[in-house]
Short mmCIF file of C-alpha atoms in Angstrom, two decimals:
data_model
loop_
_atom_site.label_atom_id
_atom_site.label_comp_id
_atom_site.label_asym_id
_atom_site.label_seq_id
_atom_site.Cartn_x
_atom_site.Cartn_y
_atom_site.Cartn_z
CA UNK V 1 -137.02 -63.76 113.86
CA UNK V 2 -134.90 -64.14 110.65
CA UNK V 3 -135.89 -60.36 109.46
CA UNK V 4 -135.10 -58.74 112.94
CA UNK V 5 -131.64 -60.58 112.87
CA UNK V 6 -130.60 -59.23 109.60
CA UNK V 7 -132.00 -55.68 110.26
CA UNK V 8 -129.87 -55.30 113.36
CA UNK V 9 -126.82 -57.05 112.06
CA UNK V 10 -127.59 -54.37 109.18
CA UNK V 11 -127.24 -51.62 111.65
CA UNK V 12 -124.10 -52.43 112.46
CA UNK V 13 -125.59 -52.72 116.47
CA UNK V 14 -124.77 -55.19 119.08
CA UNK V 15 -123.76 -58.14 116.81
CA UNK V 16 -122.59 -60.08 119.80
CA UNK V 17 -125.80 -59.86 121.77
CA UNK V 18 -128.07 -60.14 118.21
CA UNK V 19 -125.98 -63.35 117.81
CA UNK V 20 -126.36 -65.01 121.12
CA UNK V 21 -130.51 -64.44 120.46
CA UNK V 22 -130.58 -66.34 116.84
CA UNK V 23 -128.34 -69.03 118.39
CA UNK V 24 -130.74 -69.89 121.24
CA UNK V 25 -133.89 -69.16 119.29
CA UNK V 26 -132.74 -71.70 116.83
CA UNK V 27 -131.64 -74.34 119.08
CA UNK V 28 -135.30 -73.66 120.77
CA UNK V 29 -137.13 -74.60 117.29
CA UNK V 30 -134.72 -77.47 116.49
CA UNK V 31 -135.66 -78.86 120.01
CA UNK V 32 -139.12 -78.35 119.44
CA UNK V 33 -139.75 -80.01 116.24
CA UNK V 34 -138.81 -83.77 114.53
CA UNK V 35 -135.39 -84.27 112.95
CA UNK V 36 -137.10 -83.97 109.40
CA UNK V 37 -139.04 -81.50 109.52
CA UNK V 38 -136.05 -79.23 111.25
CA UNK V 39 -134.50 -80.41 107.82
CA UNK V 40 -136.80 -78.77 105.95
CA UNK V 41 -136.54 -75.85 108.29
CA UNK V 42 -132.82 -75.86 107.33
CA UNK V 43 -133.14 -75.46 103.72
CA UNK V 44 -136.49 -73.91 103.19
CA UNK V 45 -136.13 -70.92 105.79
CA UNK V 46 -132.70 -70.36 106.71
CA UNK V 47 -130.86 -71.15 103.66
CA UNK V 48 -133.37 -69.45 101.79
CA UNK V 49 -133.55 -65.74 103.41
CA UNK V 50 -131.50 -63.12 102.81
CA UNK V 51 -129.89 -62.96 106.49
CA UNK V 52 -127.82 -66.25 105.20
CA UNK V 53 -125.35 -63.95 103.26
CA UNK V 54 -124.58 -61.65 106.26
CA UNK V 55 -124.11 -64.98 108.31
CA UNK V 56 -121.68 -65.69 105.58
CA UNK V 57 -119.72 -63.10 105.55
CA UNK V 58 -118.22 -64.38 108.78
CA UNK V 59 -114.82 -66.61 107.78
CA UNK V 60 -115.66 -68.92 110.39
CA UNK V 61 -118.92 -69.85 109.85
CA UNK V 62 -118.51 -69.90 105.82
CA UNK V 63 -115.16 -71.85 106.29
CA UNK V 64 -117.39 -75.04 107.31
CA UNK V 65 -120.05 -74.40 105.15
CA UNK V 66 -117.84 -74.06 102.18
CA UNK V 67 -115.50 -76.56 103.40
CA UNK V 68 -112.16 -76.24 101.06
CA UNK V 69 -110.71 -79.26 102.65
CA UNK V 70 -114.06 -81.47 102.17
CA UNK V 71 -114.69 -81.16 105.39
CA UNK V 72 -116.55 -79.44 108.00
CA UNK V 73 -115.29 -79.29 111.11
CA UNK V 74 -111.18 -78.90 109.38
CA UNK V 75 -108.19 -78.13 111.68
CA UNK V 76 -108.20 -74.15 110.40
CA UNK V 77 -111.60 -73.85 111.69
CA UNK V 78 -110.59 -75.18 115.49
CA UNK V 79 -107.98 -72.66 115.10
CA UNK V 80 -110.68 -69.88 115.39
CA UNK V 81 -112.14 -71.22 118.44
CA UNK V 82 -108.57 -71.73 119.83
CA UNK V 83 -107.84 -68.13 119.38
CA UNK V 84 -109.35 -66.64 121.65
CA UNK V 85 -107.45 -68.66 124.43
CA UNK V 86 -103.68 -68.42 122.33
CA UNK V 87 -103.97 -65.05 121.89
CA UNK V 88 -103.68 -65.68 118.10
CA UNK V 89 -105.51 -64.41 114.76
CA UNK V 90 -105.83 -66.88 112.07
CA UNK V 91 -104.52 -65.26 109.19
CA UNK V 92 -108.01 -65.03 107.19
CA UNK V 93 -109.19 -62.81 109.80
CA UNK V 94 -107.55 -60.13 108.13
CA UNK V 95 -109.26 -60.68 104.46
CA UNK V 96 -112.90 -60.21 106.51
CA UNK V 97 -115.43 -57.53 106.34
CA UNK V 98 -116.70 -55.08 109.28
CA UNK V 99 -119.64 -57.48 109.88
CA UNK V 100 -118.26 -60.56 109.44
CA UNK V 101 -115.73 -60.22 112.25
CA UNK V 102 -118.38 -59.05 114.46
CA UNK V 103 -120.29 -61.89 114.11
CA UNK V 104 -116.82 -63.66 114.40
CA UNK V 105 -116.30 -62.65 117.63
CA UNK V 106 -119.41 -64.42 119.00
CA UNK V 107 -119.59 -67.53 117.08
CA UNK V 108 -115.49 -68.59 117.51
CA UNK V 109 -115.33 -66.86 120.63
CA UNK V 110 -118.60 -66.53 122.74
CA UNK V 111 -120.97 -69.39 121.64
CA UNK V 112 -121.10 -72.54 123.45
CA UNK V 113 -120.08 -74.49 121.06
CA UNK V 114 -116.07 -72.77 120.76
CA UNK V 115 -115.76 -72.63 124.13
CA UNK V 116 -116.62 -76.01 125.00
CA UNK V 117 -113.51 -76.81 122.20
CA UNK V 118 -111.40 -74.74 124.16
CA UNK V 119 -112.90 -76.77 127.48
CA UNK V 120 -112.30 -80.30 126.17
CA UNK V 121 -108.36 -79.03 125.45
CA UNK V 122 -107.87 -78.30 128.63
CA UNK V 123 -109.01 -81.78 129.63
CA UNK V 124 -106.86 -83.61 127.13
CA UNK V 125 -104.03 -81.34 128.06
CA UNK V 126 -104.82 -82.35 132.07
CA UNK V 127 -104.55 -85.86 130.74
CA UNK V 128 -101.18 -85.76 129.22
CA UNK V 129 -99.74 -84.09 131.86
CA UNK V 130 -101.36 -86.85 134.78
CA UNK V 131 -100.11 -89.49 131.98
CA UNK V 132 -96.90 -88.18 132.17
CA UNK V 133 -96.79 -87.59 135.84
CA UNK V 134 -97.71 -91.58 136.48
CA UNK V 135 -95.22 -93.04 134.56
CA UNK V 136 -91.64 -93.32 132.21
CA UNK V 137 -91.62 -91.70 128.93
CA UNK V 138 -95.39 -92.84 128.39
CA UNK V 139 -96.60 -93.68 124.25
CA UNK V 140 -99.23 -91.83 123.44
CA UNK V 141 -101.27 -92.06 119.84
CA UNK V 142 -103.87 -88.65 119.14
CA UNK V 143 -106.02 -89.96 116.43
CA UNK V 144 -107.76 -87.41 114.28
CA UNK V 145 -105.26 -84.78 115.69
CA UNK V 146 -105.94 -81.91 113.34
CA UNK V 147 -103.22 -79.57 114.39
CA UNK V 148 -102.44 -80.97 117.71
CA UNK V 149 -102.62 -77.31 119.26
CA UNK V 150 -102.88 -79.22 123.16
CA UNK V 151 -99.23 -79.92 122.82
CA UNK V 152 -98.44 -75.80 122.75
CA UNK V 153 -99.78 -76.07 126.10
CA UNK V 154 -98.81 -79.55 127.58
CA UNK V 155 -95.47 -79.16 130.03
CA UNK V 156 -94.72 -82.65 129.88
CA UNK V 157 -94.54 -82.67 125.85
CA UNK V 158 -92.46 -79.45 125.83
CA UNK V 159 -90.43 -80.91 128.62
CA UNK V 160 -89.50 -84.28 127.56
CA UNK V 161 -91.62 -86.25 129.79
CA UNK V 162 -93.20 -88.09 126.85
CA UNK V 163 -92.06 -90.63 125.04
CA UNK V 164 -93.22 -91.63 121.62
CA UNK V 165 -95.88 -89.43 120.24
CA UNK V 166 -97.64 -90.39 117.54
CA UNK V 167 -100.27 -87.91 115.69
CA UNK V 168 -102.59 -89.39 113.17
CA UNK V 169 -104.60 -87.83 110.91
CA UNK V 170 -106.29 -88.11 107.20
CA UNK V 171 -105.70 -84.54 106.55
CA UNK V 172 -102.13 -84.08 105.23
CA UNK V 173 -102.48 -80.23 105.18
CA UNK V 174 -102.89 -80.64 109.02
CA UNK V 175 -100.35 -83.19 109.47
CA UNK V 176 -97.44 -81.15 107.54
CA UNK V 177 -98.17 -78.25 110.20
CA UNK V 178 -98.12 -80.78 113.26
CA UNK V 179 -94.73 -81.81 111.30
CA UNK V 180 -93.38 -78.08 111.09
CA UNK V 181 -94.47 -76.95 114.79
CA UNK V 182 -93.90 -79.94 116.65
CA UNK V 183 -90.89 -82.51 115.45
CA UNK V 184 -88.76 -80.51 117.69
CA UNK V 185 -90.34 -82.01 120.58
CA UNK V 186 -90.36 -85.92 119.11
CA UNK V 187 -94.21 -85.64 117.68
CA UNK V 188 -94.46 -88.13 114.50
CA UNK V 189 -97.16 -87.32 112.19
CA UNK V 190 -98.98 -90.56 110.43
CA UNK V 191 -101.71 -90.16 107.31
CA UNK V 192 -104.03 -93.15 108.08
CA UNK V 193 -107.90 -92.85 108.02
CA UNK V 194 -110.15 -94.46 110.43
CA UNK V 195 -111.44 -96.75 107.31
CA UNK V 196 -107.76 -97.77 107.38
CA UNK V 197 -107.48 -98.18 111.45
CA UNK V 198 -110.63 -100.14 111.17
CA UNK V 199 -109.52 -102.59 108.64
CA UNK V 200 -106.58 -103.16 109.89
CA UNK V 201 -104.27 -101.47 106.91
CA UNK V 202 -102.63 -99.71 109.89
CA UNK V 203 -101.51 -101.53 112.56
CA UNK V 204 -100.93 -99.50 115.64
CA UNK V 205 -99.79 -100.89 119.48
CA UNK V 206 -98.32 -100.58 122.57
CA UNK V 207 -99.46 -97.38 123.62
CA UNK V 208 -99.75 -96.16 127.14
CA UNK V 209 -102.47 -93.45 126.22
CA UNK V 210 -104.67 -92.97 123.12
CA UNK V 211 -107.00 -90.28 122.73
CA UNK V 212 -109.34 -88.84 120.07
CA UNK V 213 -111.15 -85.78 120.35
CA UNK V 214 -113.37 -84.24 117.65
CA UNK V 215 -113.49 -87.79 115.99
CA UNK V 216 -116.59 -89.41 117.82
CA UNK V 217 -118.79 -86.52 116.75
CA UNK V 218 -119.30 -88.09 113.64
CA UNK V 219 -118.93 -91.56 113.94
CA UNK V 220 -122.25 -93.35 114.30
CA UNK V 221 -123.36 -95.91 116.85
CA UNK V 222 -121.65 -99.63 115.25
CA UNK V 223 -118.82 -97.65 113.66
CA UNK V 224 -117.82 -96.11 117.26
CA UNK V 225 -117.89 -99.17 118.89
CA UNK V 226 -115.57 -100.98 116.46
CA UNK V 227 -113.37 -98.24 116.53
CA UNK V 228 -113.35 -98.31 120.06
CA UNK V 229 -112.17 -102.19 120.37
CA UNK V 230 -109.56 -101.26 118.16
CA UNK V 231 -107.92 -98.39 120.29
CA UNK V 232 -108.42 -101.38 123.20
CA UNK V 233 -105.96 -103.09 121.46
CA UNK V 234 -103.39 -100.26 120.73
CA UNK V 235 -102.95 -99.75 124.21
CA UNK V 236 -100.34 -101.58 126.01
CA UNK V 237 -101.26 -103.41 129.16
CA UNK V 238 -102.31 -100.65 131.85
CA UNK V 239 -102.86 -98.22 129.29
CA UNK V 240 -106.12 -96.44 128.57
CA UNK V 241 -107.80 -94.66 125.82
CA UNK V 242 -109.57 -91.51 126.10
CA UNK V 243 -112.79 -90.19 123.27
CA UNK V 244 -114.72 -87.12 123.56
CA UNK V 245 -118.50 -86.10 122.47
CA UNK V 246 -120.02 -82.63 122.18
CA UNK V 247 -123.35 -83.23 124.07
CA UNK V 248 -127.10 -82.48 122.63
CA UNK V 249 -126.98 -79.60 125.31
CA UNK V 250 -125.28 -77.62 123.11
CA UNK V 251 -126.58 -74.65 122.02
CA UNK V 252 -124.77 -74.07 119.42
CA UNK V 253 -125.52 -76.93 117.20
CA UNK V 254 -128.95 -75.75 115.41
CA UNK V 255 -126.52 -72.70 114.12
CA UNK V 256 -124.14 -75.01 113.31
CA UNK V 257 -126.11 -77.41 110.75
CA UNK V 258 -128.41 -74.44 109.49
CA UNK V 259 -125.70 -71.60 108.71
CA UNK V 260 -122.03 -73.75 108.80
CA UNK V 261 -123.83 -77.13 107.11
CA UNK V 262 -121.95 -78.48 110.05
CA UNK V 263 -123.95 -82.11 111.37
CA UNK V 264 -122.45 -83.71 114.52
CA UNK V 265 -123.74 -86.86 116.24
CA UNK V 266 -124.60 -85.37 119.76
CA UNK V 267 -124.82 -87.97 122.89
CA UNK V 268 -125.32 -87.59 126.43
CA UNK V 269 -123.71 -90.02 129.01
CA UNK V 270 -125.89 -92.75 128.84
CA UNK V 271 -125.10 -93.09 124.73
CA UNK V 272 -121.30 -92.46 125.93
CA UNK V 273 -121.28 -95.37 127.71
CA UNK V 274 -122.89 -97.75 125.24
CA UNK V 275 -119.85 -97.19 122.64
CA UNK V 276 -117.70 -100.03 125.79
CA UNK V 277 -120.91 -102.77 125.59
CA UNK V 278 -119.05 -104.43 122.84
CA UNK V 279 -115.58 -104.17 124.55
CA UNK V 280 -114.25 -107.48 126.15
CA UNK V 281 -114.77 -107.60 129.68
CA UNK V 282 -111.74 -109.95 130.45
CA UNK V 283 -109.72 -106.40 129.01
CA UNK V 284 -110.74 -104.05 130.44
CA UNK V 285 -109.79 -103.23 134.37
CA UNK V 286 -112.36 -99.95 134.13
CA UNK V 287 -113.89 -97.33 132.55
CA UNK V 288 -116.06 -94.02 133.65
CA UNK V 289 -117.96 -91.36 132.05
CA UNK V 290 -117.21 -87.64 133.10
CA UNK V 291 -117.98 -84.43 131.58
CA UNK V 292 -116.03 -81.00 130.94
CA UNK V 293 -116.85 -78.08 133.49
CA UNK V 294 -119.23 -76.29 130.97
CA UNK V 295 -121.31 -79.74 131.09
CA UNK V 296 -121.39 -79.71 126.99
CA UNK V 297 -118.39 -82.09 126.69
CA UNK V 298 -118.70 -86.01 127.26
CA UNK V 299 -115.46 -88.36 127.88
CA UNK V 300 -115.32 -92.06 128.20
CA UNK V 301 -112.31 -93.28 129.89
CA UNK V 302 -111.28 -96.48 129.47
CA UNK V 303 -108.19 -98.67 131.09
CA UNK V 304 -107.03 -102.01 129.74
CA UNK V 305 -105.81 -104.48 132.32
CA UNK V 306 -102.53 -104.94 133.48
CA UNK V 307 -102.11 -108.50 131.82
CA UNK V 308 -104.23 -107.39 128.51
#
């Protein structure tokens, strides 16, 4: 499977459709073997054979693999999956090869992985606006923000309709462009790390909405649920919080850890909902569990009481 790849992404011929195969024929094998031994898969077949440095040659992909900021999954890379929808070209598009912008296309464009990025935006954005709708000048806190690109499409930040806006990230690289694009419109940019939110180095409150998107993906099981009673207690009373989680229906994700060395922590609904157990119950008025429309996105909504 590896050798036909490479020969036709060697001819040049239907790198979109040659793509979409080795993405599902992947995520097939990964599904069909333990977590170890698709480990060894990892690095002892796909790392190994040649078609790894056409794969490569694709910004995108060797932007998380290579990770320049330490990390995988960094604000520029969201910015390629975000493209296709802001009708925008990150600049290093332009440095690419032939091939590597071909194969581009499909894995920041096409795969179901970028397009379930662009997908949980639009919910976040939906969110803001409804926020916004329901009340004064809500607070709102977006932890892990990256750049914050919802807010170039979010009326009621553009508008006024918010009040405070805080964005919080570790990355100051992303948090100096969030500071550049968006102060006109009130957005504050905070460095803090979740190690810092967790021990309580930052003290955050009072917020009417806080969301985190990409953030979950990586958090494990006792380290999501502590981070979860803390965003209980940023929120003022009424308010809610609002964390996403790419589901293990995603076909994109055995690309993602064998070519982009790119490891989420995948869970379905029932997982979602086991991130509240540890949540007071006296605090909470209610909570649900929805997914995007592409069904590869999981939220958890959850609302503090009025009195809380």
């Amino acid at each position: 499977m590896l050798d036909q790849t490479a020969a036709t992404l060697q001819a040049h011929g239907a790198a979109v459709e040659t793509m979409e195969v080795l993405f599902l024929e992947l995520f097939a094998i990964r599904g069909q073997v333990a977590a170890d031994f698709w480990k060894e898969v990892v690095v002892d077949a796909c790392r190994r054979h040649p078609l790894v440095h056409l794969l490569h040659q694709d910004l995108f992909t060797f932007r998380a693999f290579s990770k320049p900021r330490g990390y995988a999954g960094d604000a520029v890379l969201l910015d390629f999956m975000y493209a296709a929808e802001d009708s925008s070209t990150p600049p290093e598009w332009e440095t690419g090869s032939l091939l590597g912008k071909q194969i581009c296309h499909y894995t920041s464009t096409f795969s179901q992985g970028a397009r379930a990025a662009r997908s949980r935006r639009r919910v976040i954005i939906d969110t803001l606006n409804r926020c916004a709708a329901g009340d004064s000048a809500p607070s709102v806190l977006s932890l892990a923000c990256g750049h914050l690109r919802e807010a170039r499409y979010c009326p009621a930040l553009r508008q006024g309709s918010l009040g405070r806006f805080l964005a919080v990230d570790q990355d100051k690289e992303s948090l100096a462009v969030v500071s550049r694009e968006l102060a006109p419109w009130g957005v504050v940019p905070l460095a803090a790390s979740v190690r810092e939110i967790l021990r309580g180095d930052v003290v955050l409150t009072g917020f009417d909405l806080v969301y985190a998107t990409g953030l979950y993906d990586y958090l494990a099981e006792p380290v999501a649920q502590r981070l979860c009673e803390r965003l209980l207690r940023m929120l003022g009373p009424g308010g809610r919080f609002l964390i996403a989680n790419v589901m293990p229906t995603c076909t994109s994700a055995a690309y993602m850890e064998a070519y982009m060395d790119w490891w989420l922590l995948y869970r379905t609904e029932t997982q979602m909902l086991k991130l509240a157990e540890t949540l007071p119950d006296k605090d909470v008025e209610k909570l649900r569990v929805f997914t995007d429309n592409l069904g590869q996105i999981v939220f958890l909504e959850v609302e503090k009481t009025a009195y809380g």
